[in-house]
Amino acid sequence: MEKKKLIECRDVSLGYEGLPIWEHLDFTVHSGDYLCIVGDNGSGKSTLLRGILGLLTPQSGKILRAPELEKGAVGYLPQHMIHNDDTTVKDEASKAFNRILDLQQRLEQLNVELCERTDYESEAYMALIEEVSHLNEQLDMQGGGNFDAEVEKTLMGLGFVRSDFTRSTNEFSGGWRMRIELAKILLQRPDVLLLDEPTNHL
């Protein structure tokens, strides 16, 4: 079975203020691939990831992403993070499902609107029906049910114990905080996972 093409760099040059850090970059990432970029500090590893994420426009060439990646199905663990210190480990990890909560809220709004409208044959009404259908599909894909068990399972898989769940995040070292961020990303089930210096602070 042929692997799906997710990311493709075609003769890409990336840099800042006209100064290229990467030149004539050509590579393809397929589903199931595991790639590691090794280099000294300042050699351009983070720059490349920013280009793949679409946060940095190539100076030349093209970075092509599969359609589902354009819709946000990319998990990104940055090298430097701003940590939230006013929440527990479990509550912080549960923020991975904020999108599900937003989808559920939007779906409730649309269903109320559908009940109140009577223009059943209009294009606007049909557009609402289509949006409701699309939102339901997204919720099914992201597991819109009870996610407590999934949060706990993921945290324990990353080395936390149950007694850690109610502890404040500010009680943990940088490496453990990075694991919390990684848990949030894994819980979102991205199609592509980009980790920038994931062994920092360990």
JSON list of C-alpha atoms in Angstrom, two decimals:
[
{"chain": "A", "resi": 1, "resn": "MET", "atom": "CA", "xyz": [0.00, 0.00, 0.00]},
{"chain": "A", "resi": 2, "resn": "GLU", "atom": "CA", "xyz": [1.38, 3.38, -1.04]},
{"chain": "A", "resi": 3, "resn": "LYS", "atom": "CA", "xyz": [2.07, 5.80, 1.79]},
{"chain": "A", "resi": 4, "resn": "LYS", "atom": "CA", "xyz": [0.18, 9.09, 1.79]},
{"chain": "A", "resi": 5, "resn": "LYS", "atom": "CA", "xyz": [2.22, 12.20, 1.06]},
{"chain": "A", "resi": 6, "resn": "LEU", "atom": "CA", "xyz": [1.77, 14.69, 3.93]},
{"chain": "A", "resi": 7, "resn": "ILE", "atom": "CA", "xyz": [4.48, 17.32, 3.48]},
{"chain": "A", "resi": 8, "resn": "GLU", "atom": "CA", "xyz": [6.65, 18.13, 0.49]},
{"chain": "A", "resi": 9, "resn": "CYS", "atom": "CA", "xyz": [9.43, 20.71, 0.21]},
{"chain": "A", "resi": 10, "resn": "ARG", "atom": "CA", "xyz": [10.35, 21.63, -3.37]},
{"chain": "A", "resi": 11, "resn": "ASP", "atom": "CA", "xyz": [13.58, 23.60, -3.81]},
{"chain": "A", "resi": 12, "resn": "VAL", "atom": "CA", "xyz": [12.82, 25.60, -0.65]},
{"chain": "A", "resi": 13, "resn": "SER", "atom": "CA", "xyz": [14.91, 28.45, 0.72]},
{"chain": "A", "resi": 14, "resn": "LEU", "atom": "CA", "xyz": [14.02, 29.69, 4.21]},
{"chain": "A", "resi": 15, "resn": "GLY", "atom": "CA", "xyz": [15.47, 32.50, 6.28]},
{"chain": "A", "resi": 16, "resn": "TYR", "atom": "CA", "xyz": [14.95, 35.97, 7.68]},
{"chain": "A", "resi": 17, "resn": "GLU", "atom": "CA", "xyz": [15.30, 39.44, 6.15]},
{"chain": "A", "resi": 18, "resn": "GLY", "atom": "CA", "xyz": [16.58, 38.05, 2.87]},
{"chain": "A", "resi": 19, "resn": "LEU", "atom": "CA", "xyz": [19.29, 35.95, 4.50]},
{"chain": "A", "resi": 20, "resn": "PRO", "atom": "CA", "xyz": [18.70, 32.24, 3.77]},
{"chain": "A", "resi": 21, "resn": "ILE", "atom": "CA", "xyz": [19.32, 29.65, 6.47]},
{"chain": "A", "resi": 22, "resn": "TRP", "atom": "CA", "xyz": [18.15, 26.74, 4.31]},
{"chain": "A", "resi": 23, "resn": "GLU", "atom": "CA", "xyz": [18.68, 26.63, 0.53]},
{"chain": "A", "resi": 24, "resn": "HIS", "atom": "CA", "xyz": [17.44, 24.26, -2.20]},
{"chain": "A", "resi": 25, "resn": "LEU", "atom": "CA", "xyz": [15.72, 22.04, 0.33]},
{"chain": "A", "resi": 26, "resn": "ASP", "atom": "CA", "xyz": [13.98, 18.99, -1.17]},
{"chain": "A", "resi": 27, "resn": "PHE", "atom": "CA", "xyz": [12.27, 16.28, 0.85]},
{"chain": "A", "resi": 28, "resn": "THR", "atom": "CA", "xyz": [8.94, 14.52, 1.30]},
{"chain": "A", "resi": 29, "resn": "VAL", "atom": "CA", "xyz": [7.25, 13.29, 4.49]},
{"chain": "A", "resi": 30, "resn": "HIS", "atom": "CA", "xyz": [4.86, 10.36, 4.10]},
{"chain": "A", "resi": 31, "resn": "SER", "atom": "CA", "xyz": [2.40, 8.90, 6.60]},
{"chain": "A", "resi": 32, "resn": "GLY", "atom": "CA", "xyz": [4.26, 6.64, 9.01]},
{"chain": "A", "resi": 33, "resn": "ASP", "atom": "CA", "xyz": [7.62, 8.41, 8.55]},
{"chain": "A", "resi": 34, "resn": "TYR", "atom": "CA", "xyz": [9.83, 9.27, 11.53]},
{"chain": "A", "resi": 35, "resn": "LEU", "atom": "CA", "xyz": [12.38, 11.99, 10.75]},
{"chain": "A", "resi": 36, "resn": "CYS", "atom": "CA", "xyz": [15.03, 13.57, 12.99]},
{"chain": "A", "resi": 37, "resn": "ILE", "atom": "CA", "xyz": [16.81, 16.85, 12.25]},
{"chain": "A", "resi": 38, "resn": "VAL", "atom": "CA", "xyz": [20.18, 17.11, 13.99]},
{"chain": "A", "resi": 39, "resn": "GLY", "atom": "CA", "xyz": [22.25, 20.27, 14.16]},
{"chain": "A", "resi": 40, "resn": "ASP", "atom": "CA", "xyz": [23.97, 22.81, 16.41]},
{"chain": "A", "resi": 41, "resn": "ASN", "atom": "CA", "xyz": [22.05, 25.58, 18.16]},
{"chain": "A", "resi": 42, "resn": "GLY", "atom": "CA", "xyz": [21.18, 28.28, 15.63]},
{"chain": "A", "resi": 43, "resn": "SER", "atom": "CA", "xyz": [21.61, 25.99, 12.62]},
{"chain": "A", "resi": 44, "resn": "GLY", "atom": "CA", "xyz": [17.97, 26.41, 11.50]},
{"chain": "A", "resi": 45, "resn": "LYS", "atom": "CA", "xyz": [16.03, 23.49, 12.96]},
{"chain": "A", "resi": 46, "resn": "SER", "atom": "CA", "xyz": [13.28, 25.69, 14.43]},
{"chain": "A", "resi": 47, "resn": "THR", "atom": "CA", "xyz": [13.22, 27.80, 11.26]},
{"chain": "A", "resi": 48, "resn": "LEU", "atom": "CA", "xyz": [12.45, 24.69, 9.20]},
{"chain": "A", "resi": 49, "resn": "LEU", "atom": "CA", "xyz": [9.62, 23.69, 11.53]},
{"chain": "A", "resi": 50, "resn": "ARG", "atom": "CA", "xyz": [8.17, 27.20, 11.34]},
{"chain": "A", "resi": 51, "resn": "GLY", "atom": "CA", "xyz": [8.21, 26.90, 7.56]},
{"chain": "A", "resi": 52, "resn": "ILE", "atom": "CA", "xyz": [6.43, 23.54, 7.65]},
{"chain": "A", "resi": 53, "resn": "LEU", "atom": "CA", "xyz": [3.81, 25.02, 10.01]},
{"chain": "A", "resi": 54, "resn": "GLY", "atom": "CA", "xyz": [3.21, 27.91, 7.62]},
{"chain": "A", "resi": 55, "resn": "LEU", "atom": "CA", "xyz": [4.46, 30.49, 10.13]},
{"chain": "A", "resi": 56, "resn": "LEU", "atom": "CA", "xyz": [7.35, 31.44, 7.84]},
{"chain": "A", "resi": 57, "resn": "THR", "atom": "CA", "xyz": [6.99, 31.99, 4.09]},
{"chain": "A", "resi": 58, "resn": "PRO", "atom": "CA", "xyz": [9.74, 30.45, 1.92]},
{"chain": "A", "resi": 59, "resn": "GLN", "atom": "CA", "xyz": [12.00, 32.92, 0.15]},
{"chain": "A", "resi": 60, "resn": "SER", "atom": "CA", "xyz": [11.79, 30.61, -2.83]},
{"chain": "A", "resi": 61, "resn": "GLY", "atom": "CA", "xyz": [10.33, 27.21, -3.66]},
{"chain": "A", "resi": 62, "resn": "LYS", "atom": "CA", "xyz": [7.18, 25.65, -2.23]},
{"chain": "A", "resi": 63, "resn": "ILE", "atom": "CA", "xyz": [6.13, 23.82, 0.92]},
{"chain": "A", "resi": 64, "resn": "LEU", "atom": "CA", "xyz": [3.10, 21.68, 0.14]},
{"chain": "A", "resi": 65, "resn": "ARG", "atom": "CA", "xyz": [0.89, 20.24, 2.87]},
{"chain": "A", "resi": 66, "resn": "ALA", "atom": "CA", "xyz": [-1.89, 17.67, 2.62]},
{"chain": "A", "resi": 67, "resn": "PRO", "atom": "CA", "xyz": [-5.38, 19.27, 2.85]},
{"chain": "A", "resi": 68, "resn": "GLU", "atom": "CA", "xyz": [-6.06, 17.89, 6.34]},
{"chain": "A", "resi": 69, "resn": "LEU", "atom": "CA", "xyz": [-2.88, 19.58, 7.61]},
{"chain": "A", "resi": 70, "resn": "GLU", "atom": "CA", "xyz": [-4.14, 22.93, 6.33]},
{"chain": "A", "resi": 71, "resn": "LYS", "atom": "CA", "xyz": [-7.13, 22.44, 8.65]},
{"chain": "A", "resi": 72, "resn": "GLY", "atom": "CA", "xyz": [-4.91, 22.30, 11.71]},
{"chain": "A", "resi": 73, "resn": "ALA", "atom": "CA", "xyz": [-4.17, 18.57, 12.07]},
{"chain": "A", "resi": 74, "resn": "VAL", "atom": "CA", "xyz": [-0.55, 19.29, 13.09]},
{"chain": "A", "resi": 75, "resn": "GLY", "atom": "CA", "xyz": [0.73, 18.99, 16.66]},
{"chain": "A", "resi": 76, "resn": "TYR", "atom": "CA", "xyz": [3.63, 21.31, 17.49]},
{"chain": "A", "resi": 77, "resn": "LEU", "atom": "CA", "xyz": [5.75, 21.19, 20.64]},
{"chain": "A", "resi": 78, "resn": "PRO", "atom": "CA", "xyz": [7.83, 24.40, 20.65]},
{"chain": "A", "resi": 79, "resn": "GLN", "atom": "CA", "xyz": [11.32, 24.63, 22.08]},
{"chain": "A", "resi": 80, "resn": "HIS", "atom": "CA", "xyz": [10.35, 27.44, 24.48]},
{"chain": "A", "resi": 81, "resn": "MET", "atom": "CA", "xyz": [6.97, 27.42, 26.17]},
{"chain": "A", "resi": 82, "resn": "ILE", "atom": "CA", "xyz": [5.05, 29.82, 28.39]},
{"chain": "A", "resi": 83, "resn": "HIS", "atom": "CA", "xyz": [3.76, 27.62, 31.18]},
{"chain": "A", "resi": 84, "resn": "ASN", "atom": "CA", "xyz": [0.48, 28.16, 32.97]},
{"chain": "A", "resi": 85, "resn": "ASP", "atom": "CA", "xyz": [1.03, 27.99, 36.75]},
{"chain": "A", "resi": 86, "resn": "ASP", "atom": "CA", "xyz": [-2.53, 28.41, 38.03]},
{"chain": "A", "resi": 87, "resn": "THR", "atom": "CA", "xyz": [-3.94, 25.00, 37.18]},
{"chain": "A", "resi": 88, "resn": "THR", "atom": "CA", "xyz": [-3.52, 21.32, 38.00]},
{"chain": "A", "resi": 89, "resn": "VAL", "atom": "CA", "xyz": [-1.76, 18.79, 35.80]},
{"chain": "A", "resi": 90, "resn": "LYS", "atom": "CA", "xyz": [-5.02, 17.11, 34.77]},
{"chain": "A", "resi": 91, "resn": "ASP", "atom": "CA", "xyz": [-6.84, 20.38, 34.09]},
{"chain": "A", "resi": 92, "resn": "GLU", "atom": "CA", "xyz": [-3.95, 21.64, 31.98]},
{"chain": "A", "resi": 93, "resn": "ALA", "atom": "CA", "xyz": [-3.86, 18.42, 29.93]},
{"chain": "A", "resi": 94, "resn": "SER", "atom": "CA", "xyz": [-7.65, 18.58, 29.52]},
{"chain": "A", "resi": 95, "resn": "LYS", "atom": "CA", "xyz": [-7.23, 21.86, 27.64]},
{"chain": "A", "resi": 96, "resn": "ALA", "atom": "CA", "xyz": [-6.43, 19.65, 24.67]},
{"chain": "A", "resi": 97, "resn": "PHE", "atom": "CA", "xyz": [-10.19, 19.23, 24.35]},
{"chain": "A", "resi": 98, "resn": "ASN", "atom": "CA", "xyz": [-11.01, 22.94, 24.26]},
{"chain": "A", "resi": 99, "resn": "ARG", "atom": "CA", "xyz": [-11.65, 22.56, 20.54]},
{"chain": "A", "resi": 100, "resn": "ILE", "atom": "CA", "xyz": [-14.19, 19.81, 21.22]},
{"chain": "A", "resi": 101, "resn": "LEU", "atom": "CA", "xyz": [-15.94, 22.03, 23.75]},
{"chain": "A", "resi": 102, "resn": "ASP", "atom": "CA", "xyz": [-15.97, 24.87, 21.21]},
{"chain": "A", "resi": 103, "resn": "LEU", "atom": "CA", "xyz": [-17.41, 22.54, 18.56]},
{"chain": "A", "resi": 104, "resn": "GLN", "atom": "CA", "xyz": [-20.11, 21.34, 20.95]},
{"chain": "A", "resi": 105, "resn": "GLN", "atom": "CA", "xyz": [-21.05, 24.92, 21.82]},
{"chain": "A", "resi": 106, "resn": "ARG", "atom": "CA", "xyz": [-21.26, 25.90, 18.14]},
{"chain": "A", "resi": 107, "resn": "LEU", "atom": "CA", "xyz": [-23.36, 22.81, 17.40]},
{"chain": "A", "resi": 108, "resn": "GLU", "atom": "CA", "xyz": [-25.83, 23.73, 20.16]},
{"chain": "A", "resi": 109, "resn": "GLN", "atom": "CA", "xyz": [-26.15, 27.24, 18.73]},
{"chain": "A", "resi": 110, "resn": "LEU", "atom": "CA", "xyz": [-26.82, 25.90, 15.24]},
{"chain": "A", "resi": 111, "resn": "ASN", "atom": "CA", "xyz": [-29.41, 23.40, 16.45]},
{"chain": "A", "resi": 112, "resn": "VAL", "atom": "CA", "xyz": [-31.29, 26.18, 18.26]},
{"chain": "A", "resi": 113, "resn": "GLU", "atom": "CA", "xyz": [-31.18, 28.28, 15.09]},
{"chain": "A", "resi": 114, "resn": "LEU", "atom": "CA", "xyz": [-32.44, 25.38, 12.96]},
{"chain": "A", "resi": 115, "resn": "CYS", "atom": "CA", "xyz": [-35.40, 24.90, 15.32]},
{"chain": "A", "resi": 116, "resn": "GLU", "atom": "CA", "xyz": [-36.33, 28.57, 15.11]},
{"chain": "A", "resi": 117, "resn": "ARG", "atom": "CA", "xyz": [-36.11, 28.96, 11.33]},
{"chain": "A", "resi": 118, "resn": "THR", "atom": "CA", "xyz": [-38.84, 28.11, 8.84]},
{"chain": "A", "resi": 119, "resn": "ASP", "atom": "CA", "xyz": [-37.07, 28.86, 5.53]},
{"chain": "A", "resi": 120, "resn": "TYR", "atom": "CA", "xyz": [-36.47, 25.15, 4.91]},
{"chain": "A", "resi": 121, "resn": "GLU", "atom": "CA", "xyz": [-35.85, 25.50, 1.18]},
{"chain": "A", "resi": 122, "resn": "SER", "atom": "CA", "xyz": [-33.43, 28.43, 1.33]},
{"chain": "A", "resi": 123, "resn": "GLU", "atom": "CA", "xyz": [-29.71, 28.25, 0.60]},
{"chain": "A", "resi": 124, "resn": "ALA", "atom": "CA", "xyz": [-28.98, 29.69, 4.05]},
{"chain": "A", "resi": 125, "resn": "TYR", "atom": "CA", "xyz": [-30.92, 26.89, 5.73]},
{"chain": "A", "resi": 126, "resn": "MET", "atom": "CA", "xyz": [-29.14, 24.24, 3.67]},
{"chain": "A", "resi": 127, "resn": "ALA", "atom": "CA", "xyz": [-25.80, 25.84, 4.58]},
{"chain": "A", "resi": 128, "resn": "LEU", "atom": "CA", "xyz": [-26.69, 25.44, 8.26]},
{"chain": "A", "resi": 129, "resn": "ILE", "atom": "CA", "xyz": [-27.56, 21.78, 7.70]},
{"chain": "A", "resi": 130, "resn": "GLU", "atom": "CA", "xyz": [-24.19, 21.24, 6.01]},
{"chain": "A", "resi": 131, "resn": "GLU", "atom": "CA", "xyz": [-22.32, 22.97, 8.85]},
{"chain": "A", "resi": 132, "resn": "VAL", "atom": "CA", "xyz": [-24.12, 20.84, 11.45]},
{"chain": "A", "resi": 133, "resn": "SER", "atom": "CA", "xyz": [-23.20, 17.70, 9.52]},
{"chain": "A", "resi": 134, "resn": "HIS", "atom": "CA", "xyz": [-19.56, 18.82, 9.24]},
{"chain": "A", "resi": 135, "resn": "LEU", "atom": "CA", "xyz": [-19.35, 19.64, 12.96]},
{"chain": "A", "resi": 136, "resn": "ASN", "atom": "CA", "xyz": [-20.81, 16.25, 13.89]},
{"chain": "A", "resi": 137, "resn": "GLU", "atom": "CA", "xyz": [-18.18, 14.54, 11.72]},
{"chain": "A", "resi": 138, "resn": "GLN", "atom": "CA", "xyz": [-15.42, 16.53, 13.42]},
{"chain": "A", "resi": 139, "resn": "LEU", "atom": "CA", "xyz": [-16.73, 15.60, 16.86]},
{"chain": "A", "resi": 140, "resn": "ASP", "atom": "CA", "xyz": [-16.86, 11.92, 15.91]},
{"chain": "A", "resi": 141, "resn": "MET", "atom": "CA", "xyz": [-13.27, 12.06, 14.62]},
{"chain": "A", "resi": 142, "resn": "GLN", "atom": "CA", "xyz": [-12.01, 13.79, 17.77]},
{"chain": "A", "resi": 143, "resn": "GLY", "atom": "CA", "xyz": [-13.94, 11.61, 20.20]},
{"chain": "A", "resi": 144, "resn": "GLY", "atom": "CA", "xyz": [-16.47, 14.07, 21.53]},
{"chain": "A", "resi": 145, "resn": "GLY", "atom": "CA", "xyz": [-17.57, 11.93, 24.47]},
{"chain": "A", "resi": 146, "resn": "ASN", "atom": "CA", "xyz": [-16.15, 11.61, 27.98]},
{"chain": "A", "resi": 147, "resn": "PHE", "atom": "CA", "xyz": [-12.43, 12.33, 27.71]},
{"chain": "A", "resi": 148, "resn": "ASP", "atom": "CA", "xyz": [-11.38, 12.05, 31.39]},
{"chain": "A", "resi": 149, "resn": "ALA", "atom": "CA", "xyz": [-10.18, 8.48, 30.96]},
{"chain": "A", "resi": 150, "resn": "GLU", "atom": "CA", "xyz": [-8.19, 9.41, 27.85]},
{"chain": "A", "resi": 151, "resn": "VAL", "atom": "CA", "xyz": [-6.48, 12.28, 29.70]},
{"chain": "A", "resi": 152, "resn": "GLU", "atom": "CA", "xyz": [-5.50, 10.04, 32.61]},
{"chain": "A", "resi": 153, "resn": "LYS", "atom": "CA", "xyz": [-4.28, 7.24, 30.35]},
{"chain": "A", "resi": 154, "resn": "THR", "atom": "CA", "xyz": [-2.08, 9.63, 28.35]},
{"chain": "A", "resi": 155, "resn": "LEU", "atom": "CA", "xyz": [-0.60, 11.31, 31.43]},
{"chain": "A", "resi": 156, "resn": "MET", "atom": "CA", "xyz": [0.22, 7.93, 33.00]},
{"chain": "A", "resi": 157, "resn": "GLY", "atom": "CA", "xyz": [1.77, 6.80, 29.72]},
{"chain": "A", "resi": 158, "resn": "LEU", "atom": "CA", "xyz": [4.12, 9.79, 29.98]},
{"chain": "A", "resi": 159, "resn": "GLY", "atom": "CA", "xyz": [5.21, 8.87, 33.51]},
{"chain": "A", "resi": 160, "resn": "PHE", "atom": "CA", "xyz": [2.76, 10.70, 35.77]},
{"chain": "A", "resi": 161, "resn": "VAL", "atom": "CA", "xyz": [1.01, 8.91, 38.63]},
{"chain": "A", "resi": 162, "resn": "ARG", "atom": "CA", "xyz": [-2.55, 9.52, 39.85]},
{"chain": "A", "resi": 163, "resn": "SER", "atom": "CA", "xyz": [-1.41, 11.60, 42.80]},
{"chain": "A", "resi": 164, "resn": "ASP", "atom": "CA", "xyz": [0.18, 14.04, 40.30]},
{"chain": "A", "resi": 165, "resn": "PHE", "atom": "CA", "xyz": [-3.13, 14.83, 38.60]},
{"chain": "A", "resi": 166, "resn": "THR", "atom": "CA", "xyz": [-4.28, 17.29, 41.29]},
{"chain": "A", "resi": 167, "resn": "ARG", "atom": "CA", "xyz": [-0.87, 18.90, 41.83]},
{"chain": "A", "resi": 168, "resn": "SER", "atom": "CA", "xyz": [-0.21, 22.38, 40.47]},
{"chain": "A", "resi": 169, "resn": "THR", "atom": "CA", "xyz": [1.89, 22.52, 37.32]},
{"chain": "A", "resi": 170, "resn": "ASN", "atom": "CA", "xyz": [4.29, 24.94, 39.06]},
{"chain": "A", "resi": 171, "resn": "GLU", "atom": "CA", "xyz": [5.46, 22.08, 41.28]},
{"chain": "A", "resi": 172, "resn": "PHE", "atom": "CA", "xyz": [7.10, 20.34, 38.32]},
{"chain": "A", "resi": 173, "resn": "SER", "atom": "CA", "xyz": [10.43, 20.84, 36.57]},
{"chain": "A", "resi": 174, "resn": "GLY", "atom": "CA", "xyz": [10.76, 22.04, 32.98]},
{"chain": "A", "resi": 175, "resn": "GLY", "atom": "CA", "xyz": [11.04, 18.48, 31.68]},
{"chain": "A", "resi": 176, "resn": "TRP", "atom": "CA", "xyz": [7.82, 17.36, 33.38]},
{"chain": "A", "resi": 177, "resn": "ARG", "atom": "CA", "xyz": [6.02, 20.47, 32.15]},
{"chain": "A", "resi": 178, "resn": "MET", "atom": "CA", "xyz": [7.13, 19.60, 28.66]},
{"chain": "A", "resi": 179, "resn": "ARG", "atom": "CA", "xyz": [5.50, 16.20, 29.16]},
{"chain": "A", "resi": 180, "resn": "ILE", "atom": "CA", "xyz": [2.24, 17.93, 30.07]},
{"chain": "A", "resi": 181, "resn": "GLU", "atom": "CA", "xyz": [2.40, 19.90, 26.83]},
{"chain": "A", "resi": 182, "resn": "LEU", "atom": "CA", "xyz": [3.17, 16.71, 24.92]},
{"chain": "A", "resi": 183, "resn": "ALA", "atom": "CA", "xyz": [0.14, 15.04, 26.55]},
{"chain": "A", "resi": 184, "resn": "LYS", "atom": "CA", "xyz": [-2.06, 17.89, 25.30]},
{"chain": "A", "resi": 185, "resn": "ILE", "atom": "CA", "xyz": [-0.75, 17.42, 21.77]},
{"chain": "A", "resi": 186, "resn": "LEU", "atom": "CA", "xyz": [-1.13, 13.63, 21.80]},
{"chain": "A", "resi": 187, "resn": "LEU", "atom": "CA", "xyz": [-4.71, 13.94, 23.06]},
{"chain": "A", "resi": 188, "resn": "GLN", "atom": "CA", "xyz": [-5.56, 16.01, 19.97]},
{"chain": "A", "resi": 189, "resn": "ARG", "atom": "CA", "xyz": [-4.49, 13.09, 17.75]},
{"chain": "A", "resi": 190, "resn": "PRO", "atom": "CA", "xyz": [-2.70, 15.12, 15.08]},
{"chain": "A", "resi": 191, "resn": "ASP", "atom": "CA", "xyz": [-1.79, 13.63, 11.70]},
{"chain": "A", "resi": 192, "resn": "VAL", "atom": "CA", "xyz": [1.72, 15.10, 11.99]},
{"chain": "A", "resi": 193, "resn": "LEU", "atom": "CA", "xyz": [3.68, 15.70, 15.19]},
{"chain": "A", "resi": 194, "resn": "LEU", "atom": "CA", "xyz": [6.50, 18.29, 15.15]},
{"chain": "A", "resi": 195, "resn": "LEU", "atom": "CA", "xyz": [8.76, 18.28, 18.22]},
{"chain": "A", "resi": 196, "resn": "ASP", "atom": "CA", "xyz": [11.30, 21.08, 18.59]},
{"chain": "A", "resi": 197, "resn": "GLU", "atom": "CA", "xyz": [14.08, 20.00, 20.98]},
{"chain": "A", "resi": 198, "resn": "PRO", "atom": "CA", "xyz": [11.78, 17.54, 22.82]},
{"chain": "A", "resi": 199, "resn": "THR", "atom": "CA", "xyz": [14.56, 16.34, 25.14]},
{"chain": "A", "resi": 200, "resn": "ASN", "atom": "CA", "xyz": [15.14, 19.85, 26.56]},
{"chain": "A", "resi": 201, "resn": "HIS", "atom": "CA", "xyz": [15.09, 19.99, 30.37]},
{"chain": "A", "resi": 202, "resn": "LEU", "atom": "CA", "xyz": [15.15, 16.21, 30.73]}
]
